[in-house]
PDB file of C-alpha atoms in Angstrom:
ATOM      1  CA  UNK A   1     106.138  52.934  -9.433  1.00 70.00           C
ATOM      2  CA  UNK A   2     103.497  51.924  -6.554  1.00 72.00           C
ATOM      3  CA  UNK A   3     101.905  48.499  -8.743  1.00 77.00           C
ATOM      4  CA  UNK A   4     105.949  47.937  -9.580  1.00 83.00           C
ATOM      5  CA  UNK A   5     106.593  48.074  -5.357  1.00 84.00           C
ATOM      6  CA  UNK A   6     103.659  46.054  -4.318  1.00 82.00           C
ATOM      7  CA  UNK A   7     104.894  43.135  -7.389  1.00 86.00           C
ATOM      8  CA  UNK A   8     107.995  43.293  -6.068  1.00 90.00           C
ATOM      9  CA  UNK A   9     106.747  42.359  -2.511  1.00 90.00           C
ATOM     10  CA  UNK A  10     104.049  39.736  -3.836  1.00 88.00           C
ATOM     11  CA  UNK A  11     106.722  38.519  -5.664  1.00 91.00           C
ATOM     12  CA  UNK A  12     109.331  37.565  -2.424  1.00 93.00           C
ATOM     13  CA  UNK A  13     106.425  36.240  -0.869  1.00 91.00           C
ATOM     14  CA  UNK A  14     105.985  34.026  -2.949  1.00 90.00           C
ATOM     15  CA  UNK A  15     109.610  32.950  -4.188  1.00 92.00           C
ATOM     16  CA  UNK A  16     109.906  32.844  -0.057  1.00 92.00           C
ATOM     17  CA  UNK A  17     106.846  30.506   0.059  1.00 88.00           C
ATOM     18  CA  UNK A  18     107.954  28.147  -2.609  1.00 90.00           C
ATOM     19  CA  UNK A  19     111.682  27.953  -1.464  1.00 90.00           C
ATOM     20  CA  UNK A  20     110.642  26.923   1.919  1.00 88.00           C
ATOM     21  CA  UNK A  21     107.933  24.271   0.969  1.00 86.00           C
ATOM     22  CA  UNK A  22     111.059  23.091  -1.381  1.00 84.00           C
ATOM     23  CA  UNK A  23     112.256  20.877   1.110  1.00 83.00           C
ATOM     24  CA  UNK A  24     109.242  19.647   2.420  1.00 83.00           C
ATOM     25  CA  UNK A  25     107.047  18.061  -0.893  1.00 83.00           C
ATOM     26  CA  UNK A  26     108.740  18.817  -4.358  1.00 84.00           C
ATOM     27  CA  UNK A  27     106.061  16.795  -5.963  1.00 87.00           C
ATOM     28  CA  UNK A  28     103.546  19.050  -5.025  1.00 86.00           C
ATOM     29  CA  UNK A  29     105.762  21.997  -5.533  1.00 88.00           C
ATOM     30  CA  UNK A  30     106.119  20.521  -8.923  1.00 90.00           C
ATOM     31  CA  UNK A  31     102.405  20.710  -9.454  1.00 90.00           C
ATOM     32  CA  UNK A  32     102.144  24.402  -7.393  1.00 90.00           C
ATOM     33  CA  UNK A  33     104.288  25.076 -10.679  1.00 92.00           C
ATOM     34  CA  UNK A  34     102.447  23.902 -13.355  1.00 92.00           C
ATOM     35  CA  UNK A  35      99.265  25.392 -12.240  1.00 90.00           C
ATOM     36  CA  UNK A  36     100.853  28.996 -11.666  1.00 92.00           C
ATOM     37  CA  UNK A  37     101.952  28.769 -15.401  1.00 94.00           C
ATOM     38  CA  UNK A  38      98.679  27.473 -16.148  1.00 91.00           C
ATOM     39  CA  UNK A  39      97.180  30.721 -14.334  1.00 90.00           C
ATOM     40  CA  UNK A  40      99.650  32.396 -15.968  1.00 93.00           C
ATOM     41  CA  UNK A  41      98.398  32.009 -19.451  1.00 91.00           C
ATOM     42  CA  UNK A  42      94.897  32.281 -18.758  1.00 87.00           C
ATOM     43  CA  UNK A  43      95.067  35.174 -16.598  1.00 87.00           C
ATOM     44  CA  UNK A  44      97.494  37.513 -18.360  1.00 90.00           C
ATOM     45  CA  UNK A  45      94.863  36.182 -21.747  1.00 87.00           C
ATOM     46  CA  UNK A  46      91.972  38.137 -19.634  1.00 84.00           C
ATOM     47  CA  UNK A  47      93.541  40.090 -18.355  1.00 87.00           C
ATOM     48  CA  UNK A  48      94.895  42.057 -21.101  1.00 87.00           C
ATOM     49  CA  UNK A  49      91.923  41.867 -23.006  1.00 84.00           C
ATOM     50  CA  UNK A  50      90.597  44.104 -20.194  1.00 83.00           C
ATOM     51  CA  UNK A  51      93.084  46.145 -20.867  1.00 86.00           C
ATOM     52  CA  UNK A  52      92.800  46.892 -24.340  1.00 84.00           C
ATOM     53  CA  UNK A  53      88.928  47.175 -24.073  1.00 80.00           C
ATOM     54  CA  UNK A  54      89.514  50.240 -21.210  1.00 82.00           C
ATOM     55  CA  UNK A  55      92.317  51.654 -23.494  1.00 83.00           C
ATOM     56  CA  UNK A  56      90.193  51.838 -26.304  1.00 80.00           C
ATOM     57  CA  UNK A  57      87.310  53.549 -24.628  1.00 78.00           C
ATOM     58  CA  UNK A  58      89.448  56.259 -22.428  1.00 77.00           C
ATOM     59  CA  UNK A  59      90.185  57.097 -26.349  1.00 77.00           C
ATOM     60  CA  UNK A  60      87.228  57.321 -27.307  1.00 76.00           C
ATOM     61  CA  UNK A  61      85.577  58.802 -24.451  1.00 76.00           C
ATOM     62  CA  UNK A  62      86.928  62.116 -23.846  1.00 76.00           C
ATOM     63  CA  UNK A  63      86.567  64.072 -20.241  1.00 77.00           C
ATOM     64  CA  UNK A  64      84.649  67.122 -21.991  1.00 80.00           C
ATOM     65  CA  UNK A  65      82.242  64.551 -23.136  1.00 84.00           C
ATOM     66  CA  UNK A  66      81.697  62.552 -20.914  1.00 87.00           C
ATOM     67  CA  UNK A  67      81.433  65.462 -18.204  1.00 88.00           C
ATOM     68  CA  UNK A  68      78.851  67.495 -20.858  1.00 89.00           C
ATOM     69  CA  UNK A  69      77.248  64.447 -21.447  1.00 91.00           C
ATOM     70  CA  UNK A  70      76.139  64.425 -17.109  1.00 92.00           C
ATOM     71  CA  UNK A  71      75.442  67.800 -17.164  1.00 91.00           C
ATOM     72  CA  UNK A  72      72.400  67.255 -19.031  1.00 92.00           C
ATOM     73  CA  UNK A  73      71.372  65.476 -15.612  1.00 90.00           C
ATOM     74  CA  UNK A  74      70.054  66.083 -12.286  1.00 87.00           C
ATOM     75  CA  UNK A  75      68.320  64.346  -9.657  1.00 89.00           C
ATOM     76  CA  UNK A  76      67.516  60.908  -9.594  1.00 92.00           C
ATOM     77  CA  UNK A  77      68.122  60.543 -12.865  1.00 93.00           C
ATOM     78  CA  UNK A  78      71.422  62.300 -12.422  1.00 93.00           C
ATOM     79  CA  UNK A  79      71.807  59.571 -10.029  1.00 94.00           C
ATOM     80  CA  UNK A  80      71.294  56.754 -12.117  1.00 94.00           C
ATOM     81  CA  UNK A  81      72.969  58.105 -14.968  1.00 94.00           C
ATOM     82  CA  UNK A  82      76.169  58.536 -13.188  1.00 94.00           C
ATOM     83  CA  UNK A  83      75.973  55.295 -11.985  1.00 94.00           C
ATOM     84  CA  UNK A  84      75.543  53.536 -15.284  1.00 93.00           C
ATOM     85  CA  UNK A  85      78.341  56.115 -17.034  1.00 91.00           C
ATOM     86  CA  UNK A  86      80.462  55.198 -13.522  1.00 91.00           C
ATOM     87  CA  UNK A  87      80.351  51.770 -14.621  1.00 90.00           C
ATOM     88  CA  UNK A  88      81.043  51.830 -17.890  1.00 85.00           C
ATOM     89  CA  UNK A  89      84.380  53.756 -16.777  1.00 82.00           C
ATOM     90  CA  UNK A  90      87.719  51.242 -15.928  1.00 73.00           C
ATOM     91  CA  UNK A  91      90.786  52.142 -15.461  1.00 75.00           C
ATOM     92  CA  UNK A  92      92.571  54.281 -12.822  1.00 78.00           C
ATOM     93  CA  UNK A  93      90.254  56.354 -10.972  1.00 82.00           C
ATOM     94  CA  UNK A  94      92.639  59.110 -11.274  1.00 80.00           C
ATOM     95  CA  UNK A  95      91.222  60.201 -14.548  1.00 81.00           C
ATOM     96  CA  UNK A  96      87.679  60.138 -12.812  1.00 86.00           C
ATOM     97  CA  UNK A  97      88.734  63.122 -10.150  1.00 88.00           C
ATOM     98  CA  UNK A  98      88.991  66.028 -12.776  1.00 86.00           C
ATOM     99  CA  UNK A  99      85.689  65.025 -14.361  1.00 89.00           C
ATOM    100  CA  UNK A 100      84.370  65.270 -11.298  1.00 91.00           C
ATOM    101  CA  UNK A 101      85.857  68.638 -10.595  1.00 89.00           C
ATOM    102  CA  UNK A 102      84.391  69.631 -13.904  1.00 89.00           C
ATOM    103  CA  UNK A 103      81.296  68.179 -12.990  1.00 90.00           C
ATOM    104  CA  UNK A 104      81.176  70.421  -9.661  1.00 90.00           C
ATOM    105  CA  UNK A 105      82.329  73.744 -11.276  1.00 89.00           C
ATOM    106  CA  UNK A 106      79.612  73.609 -13.527  1.00 89.00           C
ATOM    107  CA  UNK A 107      77.452  73.421 -10.496  1.00 89.00           C
ATOM    108  CA  UNK A 108      76.717  69.292 -11.349  1.00 91.00           C
ATOM    109  CA  UNK A 109      74.680  68.149  -7.726  1.00 93.00           C
ATOM    110  CA  UNK A 110      76.943  66.756  -5.237  1.00 94.00           C
ATOM    111  CA  UNK A 111      74.919  63.084  -5.342  1.00 95.00           C
ATOM    112  CA  UNK A 112      75.661  62.858  -9.460  1.00 95.00           C
ATOM    113  CA  UNK A 113      79.304  63.809  -8.957  1.00 94.00           C
ATOM    114  CA  UNK A 114      79.075  60.979  -6.111  1.00 95.00           C
ATOM    115  CA  UNK A 115      77.143  58.505  -7.708  1.00 96.00           C
ATOM    116  CA  UNK A 116      79.673  58.484 -10.919  1.00 95.00           C
ATOM    117  CA  UNK A 117      82.988  57.802  -8.786  1.00 94.00           C
ATOM    118  CA  UNK A 118      81.432  55.546  -6.681  1.00 95.00           C
ATOM    119  CA  UNK A 119      80.320  53.350  -9.297  1.00 95.00           C
ATOM    120  CA  UNK A 120      83.780  53.753 -11.397  1.00 92.00           C
ATOM    121  CA  UNK A 121      85.140  52.514  -7.892  1.00 92.00           C
ATOM    122  CA  UNK A 122      82.683  50.273  -6.846  1.00 93.00           C
ATOM    123  CA  UNK A 123      81.015  48.118  -9.828  1.00 92.00           C
ATOM    124  CA  UNK A 124      83.029  47.138 -12.980  1.00 82.00           C
ATOM    125  CA  UNK A 125      81.346  46.018 -16.232  1.00 81.00           C
ATOM    126  CA  UNK A 126      84.086  45.134 -18.367  1.00 81.00           C
ATOM    127  CA  UNK A 127      85.308  43.050 -15.378  1.00 85.00           C
ATOM    128  CA  UNK A 128      82.017  41.401 -14.981  1.00 87.00           C
ATOM    129  CA  UNK A 129      83.027  38.266 -17.355  1.00 84.00           C
ATOM    130  CA  UNK A 130      86.363  37.445 -15.137  1.00 88.00           C
ATOM    131  CA  UNK A 131      83.721  37.746 -11.959  1.00 92.00           C
ATOM    132  CA  UNK A 132      81.178  35.259 -13.369  1.00 91.00           C
ATOM    133  CA  UNK A 133      84.829  33.065 -14.554  1.00 88.00           C
ATOM    134  CA  UNK A 134      85.675  32.667 -11.020  1.00 91.00           C
ATOM    135  CA  UNK A 135      83.313  33.140  -8.871  1.00 94.00           C
ATOM    136  CA  UNK A 136      79.843  31.996 -10.378  1.00 92.00           C
ATOM    137  CA  UNK A 137      76.529  34.061 -11.695  1.00 92.00           C
ATOM    138  CA  UNK A 138      74.771  34.220  -7.532  1.00 94.00           C
ATOM    139  CA  UNK A 139      77.933  36.137  -6.499  1.00 95.00           C
ATOM    140  CA  UNK A 140      78.413  38.578  -9.251  1.00 95.00           C
ATOM    141  CA  UNK A 141      75.228  39.687  -9.829  1.00 95.00           C
ATOM    142  CA  UNK A 142      74.274  39.307  -5.696  1.00 96.00           C
ATOM    143  CA  UNK A 143      77.137  41.946  -5.227  1.00 96.00           C
ATOM    144  CA  UNK A 144      77.181  43.714  -8.392  1.00 95.00           C
ATOM    145  CA  UNK A 145      72.933  44.563  -7.359  1.00 96.00           C
ATOM    146  CA  UNK A 146      74.044  45.468  -3.922  1.00 97.00           C
ATOM    147  CA  UNK A 147      77.051  47.939  -5.020  1.00 97.00           C
ATOM    148  CA  UNK A 148      74.395  49.733  -7.341  1.00 96.00           C
ATOM    149  CA  UNK A 149      71.842  49.848  -4.239  1.00 96.00           C
ATOM    150  CA  UNK A 150      75.033  51.179  -2.252  1.00 97.00           C
ATOM    151  CA  UNK A 151      75.878  53.865  -4.709  1.00 97.00           C
ATOM    152  CA  UNK A 152      72.631  55.252  -4.808  1.00 96.00           C
ATOM    153  CA  UNK A 153      72.389  55.305  -1.312  1.00 97.00           C
ATOM    154  CA  UNK A 154      75.758  56.803  -0.773  1.00 97.00           C
ATOM    155  CA  UNK A 155      75.242  59.044  -3.305  1.00 96.00           C
ATOM    156  CA  UNK A 156      71.725  60.570  -1.746  1.00 96.00           C
ATOM    157  CA  UNK A 157      74.253  60.599   1.961  1.00 96.00           C
ATOM    158  CA  UNK A 158      76.690  62.785   0.544  1.00 95.00           C
ATOM    159  CA  UNK A 159      73.660  64.877  -1.036  1.00 93.00           C
ATOM    160  CA  UNK A 160      72.386  65.862   2.471  1.00 94.00           C
ATOM    161  CA  UNK A 161      75.735  65.610   4.440  1.00 93.00           C
ATOM    162  CA  UNK A 162      77.942  68.138   1.659  1.00 86.00           C
TER     163      UNK A 162
ATOM    164  CA  UNK B   1      88.004  23.946 -30.272  1.00 60.00           C
ATOM    165  CA  UNK B   2      84.649  24.740 -28.909  1.00 62.00           C
ATOM    166  CA  UNK B   3      86.035  24.369 -25.396  1.00 67.00           C
ATOM    167  CA  UNK B   4      88.678  27.754 -26.569  1.00 66.00           C
ATOM    168  CA  UNK B   5      86.022  29.509 -27.881  1.00 66.00           C
ATOM    169  CA  UNK B   6      83.382  28.937 -25.522  1.00 67.00           C
ATOM    170  CA  UNK B   7      86.116  29.938 -22.721  1.00 69.00           C
ATOM    171  CA  UNK B   8      87.570  33.261 -24.038  1.00 73.00           C
ATOM    172  CA  UNK B   9      84.138  34.012 -25.766  1.00 72.00           C
ATOM    173  CA  UNK B  10      84.420  37.612 -24.209  1.00 70.00           C
ATOM    174  CA  UNK B  11      87.997  37.660 -25.269  1.00 72.00           C
ATOM    175  CA  UNK B  12      87.317  37.048 -28.762  1.00 76.00           C
ATOM    176  CA  UNK B  13      84.269  39.526 -29.211  1.00 76.00           C
ATOM    177  CA  UNK B  14      87.000  42.511 -27.535  1.00 72.00           C
ATOM    178  CA  UNK B  15      89.159  41.217 -30.203  1.00 75.00           C
ATOM    179  CA  UNK B  16      86.465  42.102 -33.174  1.00 80.00           C
ATOM    180  CA  UNK B  17      84.898  44.704 -31.510  1.00 77.00           C
ATOM    181  CA  UNK B  18      89.103  46.212 -31.986  1.00 74.00           C
ATOM    182  CA  UNK B  19      89.746  45.372 -35.300  1.00 78.00           C
ATOM    183  CA  UNK B  20      86.073  47.204 -36.486  1.00 81.00           C
ATOM    184  CA  UNK B  21      87.831  50.179 -34.644  1.00 75.00           C
ATOM    185  CA  UNK B  22      91.055  49.880 -35.334  1.00 73.00           C
ATOM    186  CA  UNK B  23      89.267  50.152 -39.178  1.00 78.00           C
ATOM    187  CA  UNK B  24      87.545  53.079 -38.546  1.00 79.00           C
ATOM    188  CA  UNK B  25      89.888  54.952 -36.148  1.00 78.00           C
ATOM    189  CA  UNK B  26      93.233  53.169 -36.278  1.00 80.00           C
ATOM    190  CA  UNK B  27      94.801  56.138 -34.284  1.00 81.00           C
ATOM    191  CA  UNK B  28      92.897  55.589 -30.953  1.00 78.00           C
ATOM    192  CA  UNK B  29      93.201  52.100 -31.228  1.00 79.00           C
ATOM    193  CA  UNK B  30      96.908  52.080 -31.280  1.00 84.00           C
ATOM    194  CA  UNK B  31      96.659  54.303 -28.459  1.00 84.00           C
ATOM    195  CA  UNK B  32      94.764  52.370 -26.594  1.00 83.00           C
ATOM    196  CA  UNK B  33      96.970  48.752 -27.377  1.00 86.00           C
ATOM    197  CA  UNK B  34      99.822  50.752 -25.964  1.00 90.00           C
ATOM    198  CA  UNK B  35      97.914  51.870 -22.944  1.00 88.00           C
ATOM    199  CA  UNK B  36      97.242  48.089 -22.670  1.00 88.00           C
ATOM    200  CA  UNK B  37     100.376  46.850 -22.695  1.00 92.00           C
ATOM    201  CA  UNK B  38     102.227  49.606 -20.772  1.00 91.00           C
ATOM    202  CA  UNK B  39      99.020  48.783 -18.168  1.00 89.00           C
ATOM    203  CA  UNK B  40     100.020  44.881 -18.291  1.00 91.00           C
ATOM    204  CA  UNK B  41     103.899  45.554 -18.225  1.00 92.00           C
ATOM    205  CA  UNK B  42     103.511  47.851 -15.189  1.00 90.00           C
ATOM    206  CA  UNK B  43     101.401  44.848 -13.111  1.00 89.00           C
ATOM    207  CA  UNK B  44     103.455  42.093 -14.476  1.00 92.00           C
ATOM    208  CA  UNK B  45     104.728  41.273 -11.098  1.00 92.00           C
ATOM    209  CA  UNK B  46     101.623  41.666  -9.723  1.00 90.00           C
ATOM    210  CA  UNK B  47     100.230  39.167 -12.204  1.00 92.00           C
ATOM    211  CA  UNK B  48     103.213  36.484 -12.263  1.00 93.00           C
ATOM    212  CA  UNK B  49     103.083  36.030  -8.644  1.00 92.00           C
ATOM    213  CA  UNK B  50      98.999  36.058  -8.353  1.00 90.00           C
ATOM    214  CA  UNK B  51      99.617  33.243 -10.531  1.00 91.00           C
ATOM    215  CA  UNK B  52     101.845  31.498  -9.131  1.00 93.00           C
ATOM    216  CA  UNK B  53     100.478  32.051  -5.287  1.00 90.00           C
ATOM    217  CA  UNK B  54      97.358  30.818  -6.505  1.00 89.00           C
ATOM    218  CA  UNK B  55      98.902  27.323  -7.907  1.00 90.00           C
ATOM    219  CA  UNK B  56     101.169  27.087  -4.296  1.00 90.00           C
ATOM    220  CA  UNK B  57      97.636  27.290  -2.510  1.00 88.00           C
ATOM    221  CA  UNK B  58      95.456  25.318  -4.873  1.00 85.00           C
ATOM    222  CA  UNK B  59      98.400  22.304  -4.336  1.00 86.00           C
ATOM    223  CA  UNK B  60      99.798  22.043  -1.440  1.00 86.00           C
ATOM    224  CA  UNK B  61      97.817  24.294   2.017  1.00 84.00           C
ATOM    225  CA  UNK B  62      95.184  22.216   3.610  1.00 82.00           C
ATOM    226  CA  UNK B  63      91.515  23.273   4.050  1.00 77.00           C
ATOM    227  CA  UNK B  64      91.754  24.414   7.748  1.00 82.00           C
ATOM    228  CA  UNK B  65      94.455  26.595   7.554  1.00 83.00           C
ATOM    229  CA  UNK B  66      92.650  29.158   5.475  1.00 85.00           C
ATOM    230  CA  UNK B  67      89.560  28.736   7.043  1.00 85.00           C
ATOM    231  CA  UNK B  68      91.030  28.891  10.414  1.00 86.00           C
ATOM    232  CA  UNK B  69      92.245  32.385   9.760  1.00 86.00           C
ATOM    233  CA  UNK B  70      90.115  33.920   6.344  1.00 89.00           C
ATOM    234  CA  UNK B  71      87.160  31.392   6.774  1.00 87.00           C
ATOM    235  CA  UNK B  72      83.056  31.975   7.519  1.00 81.00           C
ATOM    236  CA  UNK B  73      83.976  31.402  11.312  1.00 82.00           C
ATOM    237  CA  UNK B  74      86.347  33.380  11.776  1.00 84.00           C
ATOM    238  CA  UNK B  75      83.556  35.985  12.723  1.00 86.00           C
ATOM    239  CA  UNK B  76      84.580  39.682  12.686  1.00 89.00           C
ATOM    240  CA  UNK B  77      88.248  39.439  12.816  1.00 91.00           C
ATOM    241  CA  UNK B  78      88.356  37.537   9.057  1.00 91.00           C
ATOM    242  CA  UNK B  79      86.015  40.282   7.319  1.00 92.00           C
ATOM    243  CA  UNK B  80      88.269  42.801   9.049  1.00 93.00           C
ATOM    244  CA  UNK B  81      91.371  41.271   7.475  1.00 93.00           C
ATOM    245  CA  UNK B  82      89.595  41.117   3.937  1.00 93.00           C
ATOM    246  CA  UNK B  83      88.167  44.535   4.175  1.00 94.00           C
ATOM    247  CA  UNK B  84      92.176  45.794   5.530  1.00 93.00           C
ATOM    248  CA  UNK B  85      94.124  43.568   2.418  1.00 91.00           C
ATOM    249  CA  UNK B  86      91.048  45.233   0.052  1.00 92.00           C
ATOM    250  CA  UNK B  87      91.772  48.820   1.123  1.00 92.00           C
ATOM    251  CA  UNK B  88      95.630  49.062   0.712  1.00 87.00           C
ATOM    252  CA  UNK B  89      95.994  46.756  -2.321  1.00 84.00           C
ATOM    253  CA  UNK B  90      96.759  48.758  -5.223  1.00 79.00           C
ATOM    254  CA  UNK B  91      95.744  47.799  -8.648  1.00 82.00           C
ATOM    255  CA  UNK B  92      92.788  46.417 -10.130  1.00 87.00           C
ATOM    256  CA  UNK B  93      90.887  44.117  -8.204  1.00 90.00           C
ATOM    257  CA  UNK B  94      90.062  41.401 -11.077  1.00 90.00           C
ATOM    258  CA  UNK B  95      94.087  40.581 -11.165  1.00 90.00           C
ATOM    259  CA  UNK B  96      93.215  38.965  -8.206  1.00 93.00           C
ATOM    260  CA  UNK B  97      90.578  36.949  -8.399  1.00 93.00           C
ATOM    261  CA  UNK B  98      92.031  33.533  -9.056  1.00 91.00           C
ATOM    262  CA  UNK B  99      93.636  34.164  -5.598  1.00 92.00           C
ATOM    263  CA  UNK B 100      90.646  34.547  -4.465  1.00 94.00           C
ATOM    264  CA  UNK B 101      88.616  31.900  -5.610  1.00 93.00           C
ATOM    265  CA  UNK B 102      91.508  29.317  -4.553  1.00 91.00           C
ATOM    266  CA  UNK B 103      91.030  31.290  -1.343  1.00 93.00           C
ATOM    267  CA  UNK B 104      87.205  30.307  -1.165  1.00 93.00           C
ATOM    268  CA  UNK B 105      88.194  26.822  -2.678  1.00 90.00           C
ATOM    269  CA  UNK B 106      90.226  26.531   0.544  1.00 89.00           C
ATOM    270  CA  UNK B 107      87.483  27.369   2.594  1.00 90.00           C
ATOM    271  CA  UNK B 108      87.923  31.156   3.077  1.00 92.00           C
ATOM    272  CA  UNK B 109      84.614  32.749   3.888  1.00 93.00           C
ATOM    273  CA  UNK B 110      82.102  34.111   1.043  1.00 94.00           C
ATOM    274  CA  UNK B 111      81.707  37.348   3.361  1.00 94.00           C
ATOM    275  CA  UNK B 112      85.441  37.721   3.722  1.00 95.00           C
ATOM    276  CA  UNK B 113      85.997  37.632  -0.571  1.00 95.00           C
ATOM    277  CA  UNK B 114      83.811  39.708  -0.804  1.00 96.00           C
ATOM    278  CA  UNK B 115      83.946  42.323   2.051  1.00 96.00           C
ATOM    279  CA  UNK B 116      87.642  42.220   0.616  1.00 96.00           C
ATOM    280  CA  UNK B 117      86.753  43.196  -3.365  1.00 96.00           C
ATOM    281  CA  UNK B 118      83.519  45.797  -2.154  1.00 96.00           C
ATOM    282  CA  UNK B 119      87.348  47.162  -0.056  1.00 96.00           C
ATOM    283  CA  UNK B 120      89.013  47.445  -3.193  1.00 94.00           C
ATOM    284  CA  UNK B 121      86.961  50.949  -4.405  1.00 94.00           C
ATOM    285  CA  UNK B 122      88.862  52.724  -1.441  1.00 93.00           C
ATOM    286  CA  UNK B 123      91.971  53.629  -3.643  1.00 86.00           C
ATOM    287  CA  UNK B 124      94.673  54.594  -0.713  1.00 86.00           C
ATOM    288  CA  UNK B 125      96.982  55.490  -3.072  1.00 82.00           C
ATOM    289  CA  UNK B 126      94.940  57.909  -4.640  1.00 85.00           C
ATOM    290  CA  UNK B 127      93.649  60.059  -1.934  1.00 89.00           C
ATOM    291  CA  UNK B 128      96.086  62.453  -1.826  1.00 87.00           C
ATOM    292  CA  UNK B 129      95.478  63.550  -5.278  1.00 87.00           C
ATOM    293  CA  UNK B 130      91.339  62.785  -4.540  1.00 89.00           C
ATOM    294  CA  UNK B 131      91.649  65.747  -1.514  1.00 91.00           C
ATOM    295  CA  UNK B 132      93.392  68.233  -3.760  1.00 89.00           C
ATOM    296  CA  UNK B 133      91.361  68.143  -6.319  1.00 88.00           C
ATOM    297  CA  UNK B 134      87.525  67.355  -4.530  1.00 90.00           C
ATOM    298  CA  UNK B 135      88.627  68.784  -1.074  1.00 91.00           C
ATOM    299  CA  UNK B 136      89.227  66.681   2.508  1.00 92.00           C
ATOM    300  CA  UNK B 137      85.416  66.512   3.285  1.00 94.00           C
ATOM    301  CA  UNK B 138      84.205  64.950   0.139  1.00 94.00           C
ATOM    302  CA  UNK B 139      87.038  62.155   0.416  1.00 94.00           C
ATOM    303  CA  UNK B 140      86.692  61.841   3.762  1.00 95.00           C
ATOM    304  CA  UNK B 141      83.427  60.723   4.072  1.00 96.00           C
ATOM    305  CA  UNK B 142      83.257  59.138   0.913  1.00 96.00           C
ATOM    306  CA  UNK B 143      85.871  56.103   1.938  1.00 95.00           C
ATOM    307  CA  UNK B 144      84.663  55.525   5.132  1.00 96.00           C
ATOM    308  CA  UNK B 145      81.068  54.756   3.061  1.00 97.00           C
ATOM    309  CA  UNK B 146      82.403  52.267   0.587  1.00 96.00           C
ATOM    310  CA  UNK B 147      84.198  51.277   3.704  1.00 96.00           C
ATOM    311  CA  UNK B 148      81.099  50.335   5.435  1.00 96.00           C
ATOM    312  CA  UNK B 149      79.486  49.146   2.242  1.00 97.00           C
ATOM    313  CA  UNK B 150      82.723  46.978   1.920  1.00 96.00           C
ATOM    314  CA  UNK B 151      81.627  45.151   5.708  1.00 95.00           C
ATOM    315  CA  UNK B 152      78.017  45.174   4.612  1.00 96.00           C
ATOM    316  CA  UNK B 153      78.639  44.097   0.941  1.00 96.00           C
ATOM    317  CA  UNK B 154      80.133  40.811   2.712  1.00 94.00           C
ATOM    318  CA  UNK B 155      77.429  39.719   4.610  1.00 93.00           C
ATOM    319  CA  UNK B 156      75.008  40.770   1.778  1.00 96.00           C
ATOM    320  CA  UNK B 157      76.477  38.288  -0.646  1.00 95.00           C
ATOM    321  CA  UNK B 158      77.033  35.381   1.775  1.00 93.00           C
ATOM    322  CA  UNK B 159      73.274  35.084   2.598  1.00 93.00           C
ATOM    323  CA  UNK B 160      72.445  35.002  -1.131  1.00 93.00           C
ATOM    324  CA  UNK B 161      75.337  32.924  -2.036  1.00 91.00           C
ATOM    325  CA  UNK B 162      76.019  29.124  -1.116  1.00 76.00           C
ATOM    326  CA  UNK B 163      80.135  28.247  -0.841  1.00 66.00           C
ATOM    327  CA  UNK B 164      78.897  25.224  -4.051  1.00 60.00           C
ATOM    328  CA  UNK B 165      77.159  27.972  -6.267  1.00 56.00           C
ATOM    329  CA  UNK B 166      80.439  30.817  -5.709  1.00 56.00           C
ATOM    330  CA  UNK B 167      82.368  28.820  -8.146  1.00 52.00           C
ATOM    331  CA  UNK B 168      81.772  27.970 -11.817  1.00 46.00           C
ATOM    332  CA  UNK B 169      82.739  24.564 -12.805  1.00 40.00           C
TER     333      UNK B 169
END
């Protein structure tokens, strides 16, 4: 529903921009439409492929199996494993909260739970190809490497504070 | 043909993996494909709008306009705009990547875009649900730290990446 509302707002904004510009320069607008169609086709193929892999992953990795796997680790190993597993997990993070609750109920350290959740939202292993295509290798490597380091720091801070 | 192969290599690999998994466990793959279709349909308006806004920006908006608002010289204001936009938007950030790339091409600061992507990790719409499961203390500290990370991330990426390198031609 939220996606639909945001979609309607952005679509209205887009249509508004096109209508306003219609009086100014029709030739440029025609080019913009052509580019828009090209973008739509390219983006749809790439985004749909990511959705397919997320859908398959979600069905092959059950909440219990992920939770039980993570419970085997603690300390620095736990933080690293949580970060790597979180980076592989994709899709709405709402699925990650019940796993985190399960981990906490089973006495997992806060740092492990935090690294798992933070990595889930901050590092997108599956969307890296899209990031490289749009922003280049250097941008992607620096951003994700910094995110990886930040996940570990955030996990350690949370462990101290909670 | 070669260009198509190079451009869509990852999508083709995903397709091959899906076919192999379909042979091994058709039921789960069908569930996965259903999920993909549902996600695409629910985000279609966003995907459609992003495609056409990107087209509009790349063809009609003069570079100075974007550079003034969210260019590198826009300073903390530009970073703040990126952080707030990233925090409050819904859906996966990668749906917006084409738009961000066009904004960079038109003069947006790399720091602003990196901050926006970083702040996307704050899932505002899920905060009430997260609090009900993990408690307010965990959620508030967790998201505050992510917000700080997002802003620092902008400066770090900007420091290491030059404008021309941010684009793969």
